[in-house]
Amino acid sequence: MTNPLSQPGRPGQGLPTPPSGWPIGSYPTYAEAQRAVDYLSDQEFSVQDVTIVGVDLMQVERVIGRLTWPKVIGGGILSGAWLGVFLGLILAIVTNTNYVSALLVGVLGGVVFGLISASIPYAATKGQRDFASTMQLVAGRYDVLCEPKTAEKARDLLARLAI
């Protein structure tokens, strides 16, 4: 019996495994780690031996604003209207009817759907979460690992990058 998560001939696919290799660099931001790997690539180093590993992971929630009923209702109307425009255009194409009436039906239906889908979850919080936010997964540092057979060469190349 075969594993449905694995694909023959494709390394790294399937179940998650811890990264392997020797550390060749450690950077405070992902952009710097990416720059190091890009530099290795520019030097024609075999970058398929390299892995960027985020260490000390943190989930960061950035608050972007306060939620109020007018904002929730307005957002529901806008998102529903956009959905309605899309559905109205599809309706007009499929039924071969008047585009204006199909768009109007789509927009009205989308607005109703948007109002319901935005208002019910907000009302369910009962004021316990009156803010909007975004979530990010970030690392405290980013280590660049390399397979042992080419790690020394990679370290030497990255030493030139720091100069």
JSON list of C-alpha atoms in Angstrom, two decimals:
[
{"chain": "A", "resi": 1, "resn": "MET", "atom": "CA", "xyz": [0.00, 0.00, 0.00]},
{"chain": "A", "resi": 2, "resn": "THR", "atom": "CA", "xyz": [1.34, 3.45, -0.89]},
{"chain": "A", "resi": 3, "resn": "ASN", "atom": "CA", "xyz": [1.31, 6.59, 1.16]},
{"chain": "A", "resi": 4, "resn": "PRO", "atom": "CA", "xyz": [-1.08, 9.13, -0.46]},
{"chain": "A", "resi": 5, "resn": "LEU", "atom": "CA", "xyz": [1.03, 12.00, 0.89]},
{"chain": "A", "resi": 6, "resn": "SER", "atom": "CA", "xyz": [4.22, 10.93, -0.84]},
{"chain": "A", "resi": 7, "resn": "GLN", "atom": "CA", "xyz": [5.08, 11.21, -4.49]},
{"chain": "A", "resi": 8, "resn": "PRO", "atom": "CA", "xyz": [7.79, 8.93, -5.88]},
{"chain": "A", "resi": 9, "resn": "GLY", "atom": "CA", "xyz": [10.90, 10.74, -7.02]},
{"chain": "A", "resi": 10, "resn": "ARG", "atom": "CA", "xyz": [10.02, 13.95, -5.14]},
{"chain": "A", "resi": 11, "resn": "PRO", "atom": "CA", "xyz": [12.24, 14.42, -2.08]},
{"chain": "A", "resi": 12, "resn": "GLY", "atom": "CA", "xyz": [10.84, 16.51, 0.74]},
{"chain": "A", "resi": 13, "resn": "GLN", "atom": "CA", "xyz": [7.24, 15.56, 0.00]},
{"chain": "A", "resi": 14, "resn": "GLY", "atom": "CA", "xyz": [5.02, 13.69, 2.43]},
{"chain": "A", "resi": 15, "resn": "LEU", "atom": "CA", "xyz": [5.07, 13.83, 6.18]},
{"chain": "A", "resi": 16, "resn": "PRO", "atom": "CA", "xyz": [6.97, 16.69, 7.84]},
{"chain": "A", "resi": 17, "resn": "THR", "atom": "CA", "xyz": [10.53, 15.93, 8.88]},
{"chain": "A", "resi": 18, "resn": "PRO", "atom": "CA", "xyz": [12.97, 18.05, 10.86]},
{"chain": "A", "resi": 19, "resn": "PRO", "atom": "CA", "xyz": [15.54, 19.92, 8.77]},
{"chain": "A", "resi": 20, "resn": "SER", "atom": "CA", "xyz": [19.01, 18.49, 8.46]},
{"chain": "A", "resi": 21, "resn": "GLY", "atom": "CA", "xyz": [22.39, 19.93, 7.61]},
{"chain": "A", "resi": 22, "resn": "TRP", "atom": "CA", "xyz": [25.14, 22.01, 9.10]},
{"chain": "A", "resi": 23, "resn": "PRO", "atom": "CA", "xyz": [24.56, 25.66, 10.02]},
{"chain": "A", "resi": 24, "resn": "ILE", "atom": "CA", "xyz": [26.29, 28.02, 7.59]},
{"chain": "A", "resi": 25, "resn": "GLY", "atom": "CA", "xyz": [24.69, 31.27, 8.74]},
{"chain": "A", "resi": 26, "resn": "SER", "atom": "CA", "xyz": [22.20, 32.77, 11.18]},
{"chain": "A", "resi": 27, "resn": "TYR", "atom": "CA", "xyz": [20.22, 35.94, 10.46]},
{"chain": "A", "resi": 28, "resn": "PRO", "atom": "CA", "xyz": [17.77, 38.10, 12.43]},
{"chain": "A", "resi": 29, "resn": "THR", "atom": "CA", "xyz": [15.31, 38.47, 9.52]},
{"chain": "A", "resi": 30, "resn": "TYR", "atom": "CA", "xyz": [14.03, 36.24, 6.76]},
{"chain": "A", "resi": 31, "resn": "ALA", "atom": "CA", "xyz": [15.05, 38.84, 4.17]},
{"chain": "A", "resi": 32, "resn": "GLU", "atom": "CA", "xyz": [18.70, 38.54, 5.25]},
{"chain": "A", "resi": 33, "resn": "ALA", "atom": "CA", "xyz": [18.59, 34.72, 5.14]},
{"chain": "A", "resi": 34, "resn": "GLN", "atom": "CA", "xyz": [16.99, 34.90, 1.70]},
{"chain": "A", "resi": 35, "resn": "ARG", "atom": "CA", "xyz": [19.71, 37.36, 0.58]},
{"chain": "A", "resi": 36, "resn": "ALA", "atom": "CA", "xyz": [22.38, 34.89, 1.72]},
{"chain": "A", "resi": 37, "resn": "VAL", "atom": "CA", "xyz": [20.82, 32.03, -0.27]},
{"chain": "A", "resi": 38, "resn": "ASP", "atom": "CA", "xyz": [20.40, 34.32, -3.27]},
{"chain": "A", "resi": 39, "resn": "TYR", "atom": "CA", "xyz": [24.09, 35.23, -3.01]},
{"chain": "A", "resi": 40, "resn": "LEU", "atom": "CA", "xyz": [24.99, 31.53, -2.98]},
{"chain": "A", "resi": 41, "resn": "SER", "atom": "CA", "xyz": [22.84, 31.04, -6.07]},
{"chain": "A", "resi": 42, "resn": "ASP", "atom": "CA", "xyz": [24.56, 33.97, -7.81]},
{"chain": "A", "resi": 43, "resn": "GLN", "atom": "CA", "xyz": [27.90, 32.28, -7.08]},
{"chain": "A", "resi": 44, "resn": "GLU", "atom": "CA", "xyz": [26.56, 29.14, -8.86]},
{"chain": "A", "resi": 45, "resn": "PHE", "atom": "CA", "xyz": [26.46, 27.16, -5.60]},
{"chain": "A", "resi": 46, "resn": "SER", "atom": "CA", "xyz": [24.07, 24.17, -5.60]},
{"chain": "A", "resi": 47, "resn": "VAL", "atom": "CA", "xyz": [21.31, 25.79, -3.54]},
{"chain": "A", "resi": 48, "resn": "GLN", "atom": "CA", "xyz": [19.22, 22.60, -3.51]},
{"chain": "A", "resi": 49, "resn": "ASP", "atom": "CA", "xyz": [21.50, 21.57, -0.62]},
{"chain": "A", "resi": 50, "resn": "VAL", "atom": "CA", "xyz": [20.38, 24.63, 1.41]},
{"chain": "A", "resi": 51, "resn": "THR", "atom": "CA", "xyz": [17.46, 25.04, 3.83]},
{"chain": "A", "resi": 52, "resn": "ILE", "atom": "CA", "xyz": [16.21, 28.16, 5.62]},
{"chain": "A", "resi": 53, "resn": "VAL", "atom": "CA", "xyz": [14.87, 27.33, 9.08]},
{"chain": "A", "resi": 54, "resn": "GLY", "atom": "CA", "xyz": [12.84, 29.71, 11.26]},
{"chain": "A", "resi": 55, "resn": "VAL", "atom": "CA", "xyz": [13.85, 29.25, 14.91]},
{"chain": "A", "resi": 56, "resn": "ASP", "atom": "CA", "xyz": [11.95, 30.42, 18.02]},
{"chain": "A", "resi": 57, "resn": "LEU", "atom": "CA", "xyz": [8.61, 30.75, 16.26]},
{"chain": "A", "resi": 58, "resn": "MET", "atom": "CA", "xyz": [6.08, 33.29, 17.47]},
{"chain": "A", "resi": 59, "resn": "GLN", "atom": "CA", "xyz": [2.50, 33.95, 16.48]},
{"chain": "A", "resi": 60, "resn": "VAL", "atom": "CA", "xyz": [2.10, 37.72, 16.18]},
{"chain": "A", "resi": 61, "resn": "GLU", "atom": "CA", "xyz": [-1.31, 39.38, 16.10]},
{"chain": "A", "resi": 62, "resn": "ARG", "atom": "CA", "xyz": [-1.19, 42.96, 14.89]},
{"chain": "A", "resi": 63, "resn": "VAL", "atom": "CA", "xyz": [-4.25, 45.04, 15.77]},
{"chain": "A", "resi": 64, "resn": "ILE", "atom": "CA", "xyz": [-5.27, 47.19, 12.82]},
{"chain": "A", "resi": 65, "resn": "GLY", "atom": "CA", "xyz": [-8.34, 48.96, 14.17]},
{"chain": "A", "resi": 66, "resn": "ARG", "atom": "CA", "xyz": [-11.45, 49.06, 16.29]},
{"chain": "A", "resi": 67, "resn": "LEU", "atom": "CA", "xyz": [-14.60, 47.31, 15.08]},
{"chain": "A", "resi": 68, "resn": "THR", "atom": "CA", "xyz": [-17.98, 49.03, 15.36]},
{"chain": "A", "resi": 69, "resn": "TRP", "atom": "CA", "xyz": [-21.40, 48.12, 13.99]},
{"chain": "A", "resi": 70, "resn": "PRO", "atom": "CA", "xyz": [-21.17, 50.70, 11.16]},
{"chain": "A", "resi": 71, "resn": "LYS", "atom": "CA", "xyz": [-17.77, 49.30, 10.09]},
{"chain": "A", "resi": 72, "resn": "VAL", "atom": "CA", "xyz": [-19.01, 45.70, 10.21]},
{"chain": "A", "resi": 73, "resn": "ILE", "atom": "CA", "xyz": [-22.19, 46.50, 8.26]},
{"chain": "A", "resi": 74, "resn": "GLY", "atom": "CA", "xyz": [-20.29, 48.64, 5.72]},
{"chain": "A", "resi": 75, "resn": "GLY", "atom": "CA", "xyz": [-17.71, 45.92, 5.19]},
{"chain": "A", "resi": 76, "resn": "GLY", "atom": "CA", "xyz": [-20.44, 43.32, 4.77]},
{"chain": "A", "resi": 77, "resn": "ILE", "atom": "CA", "xyz": [-22.23, 45.47, 2.20]},
{"chain": "A", "resi": 78, "resn": "LEU", "atom": "CA", "xyz": [-19.04, 46.13, 0.22]},
{"chain": "A", "resi": 79, "resn": "SER", "atom": "CA", "xyz": [-17.82, 42.54, 0.16]},
{"chain": "A", "resi": 80, "resn": "GLY", "atom": "CA", "xyz": [-21.33, 41.30, -0.64]},
{"chain": "A", "resi": 81, "resn": "ALA", "atom": "CA", "xyz": [-21.71, 43.82, -3.46]},
{"chain": "A", "resi": 82, "resn": "TRP", "atom": "CA", "xyz": [-18.45, 42.64, -5.06]},
{"chain": "A", "resi": 83, "resn": "LEU", "atom": "CA", "xyz": [-19.58, 39.03, -4.81]},
{"chain": "A", "resi": 84, "resn": "GLY", "atom": "CA", "xyz": [-22.93, 40.08, -6.27]},
{"chain": "A", "resi": 85, "resn": "VAL", "atom": "CA", "xyz": [-21.30, 41.78, -9.26]},
{"chain": "A", "resi": 86, "resn": "PHE", "atom": "CA", "xyz": [-19.40, 38.60, -10.01]},
{"chain": "A", "resi": 87, "resn": "LEU", "atom": "CA", "xyz": [-22.47, 36.39, -9.61]},
{"chain": "A", "resi": 88, "resn": "GLY", "atom": "CA", "xyz": [-24.61, 38.84, -11.62]},
{"chain": "A", "resi": 89, "resn": "LEU", "atom": "CA", "xyz": [-22.17, 38.72, -14.53]},
{"chain": "A", "resi": 90, "resn": "ILE", "atom": "CA", "xyz": [-22.17, 34.92, -14.46]},
{"chain": "A", "resi": 91, "resn": "LEU", "atom": "CA", "xyz": [-25.98, 34.92, -14.28]},
{"chain": "A", "resi": 92, "resn": "ALA", "atom": "CA", "xyz": [-26.20, 37.27, -17.27]},
{"chain": "A", "resi": 93, "resn": "ILE", "atom": "CA", "xyz": [-23.81, 35.16, -19.34]},
{"chain": "A", "resi": 94, "resn": "VAL", "atom": "CA", "xyz": [-25.41, 31.82, -18.48]},
{"chain": "A", "resi": 95, "resn": "THR", "atom": "CA", "xyz": [-29.05, 32.88, -18.85]},
{"chain": "A", "resi": 96, "resn": "ASN", "atom": "CA", "xyz": [-28.40, 35.23, -21.79]},
{"chain": "A", "resi": 97, "resn": "THR", "atom": "CA", "xyz": [-30.67, 37.91, -20.27]},
{"chain": "A", "resi": 98, "resn": "ASN", "atom": "CA", "xyz": [-30.39, 41.64, -19.79]},
{"chain": "A", "resi": 99, "resn": "TYR", "atom": "CA", "xyz": [-27.05, 42.41, -18.13]},
{"chain": "A", "resi": 100, "resn": "VAL", "atom": "CA", "xyz": [-28.42, 45.30, -16.07]},
{"chain": "A", "resi": 101, "resn": "SER", "atom": "CA", "xyz": [-31.19, 43.27, -14.44]},
{"chain": "A", "resi": 102, "resn": "ALA", "atom": "CA", "xyz": [-28.88, 40.31, -13.84]},
{"chain": "A", "resi": 103, "resn": "LEU", "atom": "CA", "xyz": [-26.28, 42.61, -12.22]},
{"chain": "A", "resi": 104, "resn": "LEU", "atom": "CA", "xyz": [-28.96, 44.25, -10.09]},
{"chain": "A", "resi": 105, "resn": "VAL", "atom": "CA", "xyz": [-30.25, 40.88, -8.85]},
{"chain": "A", "resi": 106, "resn": "GLY", "atom": "CA", "xyz": [-26.68, 39.72, -8.19]},
{"chain": "A", "resi": 107, "resn": "VAL", "atom": "CA", "xyz": [-25.69, 42.87, -6.30]},
{"chain": "A", "resi": 108, "resn": "LEU", "atom": "CA", "xyz": [-28.85, 42.88, -4.16]},
{"chain": "A", "resi": 109, "resn": "GLY", "atom": "CA", "xyz": [-28.42, 39.19, -3.33]},
{"chain": "A", "resi": 110, "resn": "GLY", "atom": "CA", "xyz": [-24.74, 39.75, -2.58]},
{"chain": "A", "resi": 111, "resn": "VAL", "atom": "CA", "xyz": [-25.48, 42.69, -0.27]},
{"chain": "A", "resi": 112, "resn": "VAL", "atom": "CA", "xyz": [-28.00, 40.61, 1.71]},
{"chain": "A", "resi": 113, "resn": "PHE", "atom": "CA", "xyz": [-25.53, 37.72, 1.92]},
{"chain": "A", "resi": 114, "resn": "GLY", "atom": "CA", "xyz": [-22.70, 40.08, 2.93]},
{"chain": "A", "resi": 115, "resn": "LEU", "atom": "CA", "xyz": [-24.78, 41.71, 5.66]},
{"chain": "A", "resi": 116, "resn": "ILE", "atom": "CA", "xyz": [-25.76, 38.36, 7.13]},
{"chain": "A", "resi": 117, "resn": "SER", "atom": "CA", "xyz": [-22.29, 36.81, 6.88]},
{"chain": "A", "resi": 118, "resn": "ALA", "atom": "CA", "xyz": [-20.64, 39.85, 8.54]},
{"chain": "A", "resi": 119, "resn": "SER", "atom": "CA", "xyz": [-23.26, 40.67, 11.18]},
{"chain": "A", "resi": 120, "resn": "ILE", "atom": "CA", "xyz": [-23.91, 37.24, 12.69]},
{"chain": "A", "resi": 121, "resn": "PRO", "atom": "CA", "xyz": [-20.28, 36.46, 13.64]},
{"chain": "A", "resi": 122, "resn": "TYR", "atom": "CA", "xyz": [-19.78, 39.99, 15.02]},
{"chain": "A", "resi": 123, "resn": "ALA", "atom": "CA", "xyz": [-22.97, 39.77, 17.09]},
{"chain": "A", "resi": 124, "resn": "ALA", "atom": "CA", "xyz": [-21.92, 36.35, 18.39]},
{"chain": "A", "resi": 125, "resn": "THR", "atom": "CA", "xyz": [-18.80, 37.85, 20.01]},
{"chain": "A", "resi": 126, "resn": "LYS", "atom": "CA", "xyz": [-21.02, 40.02, 22.25]},
{"chain": "A", "resi": 127, "resn": "GLY", "atom": "CA", "xyz": [-18.39, 42.76, 22.45]},
{"chain": "A", "resi": 128, "resn": "GLN", "atom": "CA", "xyz": [-15.58, 40.44, 23.52]},
{"chain": "A", "resi": 129, "resn": "ARG", "atom": "CA", "xyz": [-13.53, 41.13, 20.39]},
{"chain": "A", "resi": 130, "resn": "ASP", "atom": "CA", "xyz": [-14.16, 44.65, 19.15]},
{"chain": "A", "resi": 131, "resn": "PHE", "atom": "CA", "xyz": [-11.03, 44.94, 17.03]},
{"chain": "A", "resi": 132, "resn": "ALA", "atom": "CA", "xyz": [-9.70, 43.77, 13.70]},
{"chain": "A", "resi": 133, "resn": "SER", "atom": "CA", "xyz": [-6.26, 42.19, 13.42]},
{"chain": "A", "resi": 134, "resn": "THR", "atom": "CA", "xyz": [-3.94, 40.20, 11.22]},
{"chain": "A", "resi": 135, "resn": "MET", "atom": "CA", "xyz": [-1.99, 37.12, 12.26]},
{"chain": "A", "resi": 136, "resn": "GLN", "atom": "CA", "xyz": [1.57, 36.27, 11.29]},
{"chain": "A", "resi": 137, "resn": "LEU", "atom": "CA", "xyz": [3.95, 33.49, 12.12]},
{"chain": "A", "resi": 138, "resn": "VAL", "atom": "CA", "xyz": [7.46, 34.92, 12.58]},
{"chain": "A", "resi": 139, "resn": "ALA", "atom": "CA", "xyz": [10.75, 33.56, 13.86]},
{"chain": "A", "resi": 140, "resn": "GLY", "atom": "CA", "xyz": [13.22, 35.00, 16.33]},
{"chain": "A", "resi": 141, "resn": "ARG", "atom": "CA", "xyz": [16.03, 34.14, 13.90]},
{"chain": "A", "resi": 142, "resn": "TYR", "atom": "CA", "xyz": [16.56, 32.32, 10.63]},
{"chain": "A", "resi": 143, "resn": "ASP", "atom": "CA", "xyz": [19.29, 29.71, 10.32]},
{"chain": "A", "resi": 144, "resn": "VAL", "atom": "CA", "xyz": [20.61, 28.65, 6.95]},
{"chain": "A", "resi": 145, "resn": "LEU", "atom": "CA", "xyz": [21.58, 24.97, 6.88]},
{"chain": "A", "resi": 146, "resn": "CYS", "atom": "CA", "xyz": [23.51, 23.10, 4.22]},
{"chain": "A", "resi": 147, "resn": "GLU", "atom": "CA", "xyz": [24.19, 19.45, 3.49]},
{"chain": "A", "resi": 148, "resn": "PRO", "atom": "CA", "xyz": [27.54, 18.42, 5.04]},
{"chain": "A", "resi": 149, "resn": "LYS", "atom": "CA", "xyz": [29.17, 17.61, 1.69]},
{"chain": "A", "resi": 150, "resn": "THR", "atom": "CA", "xyz": [29.04, 21.28, 0.56]},
{"chain": "A", "resi": 151, "resn": "ALA", "atom": "CA", "xyz": [28.70, 23.16, 3.87]},
{"chain": "A", "resi": 152, "resn": "GLU", "atom": "CA", "xyz": [32.32, 24.30, 4.06]},
{"chain": "A", "resi": 153, "resn": "LYS", "atom": "CA", "xyz": [32.22, 25.79, 0.57]},
{"chain": "A", "resi": 154, "resn": "ALA", "atom": "CA", "xyz": [28.94, 27.56, 1.42]},
{"chain": "A", "resi": 155, "resn": "ARG", "atom": "CA", "xyz": [30.42, 29.01, 4.62]},
{"chain": "A", "resi": 156, "resn": "ASP", "atom": "CA", "xyz": [33.42, 30.32, 2.68]},
{"chain": "A", "resi": 157, "resn": "LEU", "atom": "CA", "xyz": [31.16, 31.99, 0.10]},
{"chain": "A", "resi": 158, "resn": "LEU", "atom": "CA", "xyz": [28.97, 33.57, 2.79]},
{"chain": "A", "resi": 159, "resn": "ALA", "atom": "CA", "xyz": [32.06, 34.88, 4.56]},
{"chain": "A", "resi": 160, "resn": "ARG", "atom": "CA", "xyz": [32.76, 36.94, 1.42]},
{"chain": "A", "resi": 161, "resn": "LEU", "atom": "CA", "xyz": [29.23, 38.32, 1.51]},
{"chain": "A", "resi": 162, "resn": "ALA", "atom": "CA", "xyz": [29.80, 39.83, 4.97]},
{"chain": "A", "resi": 163, "resn": "ILE", "atom": "CA", "xyz": [32.92, 41.69, 3.83]}
]
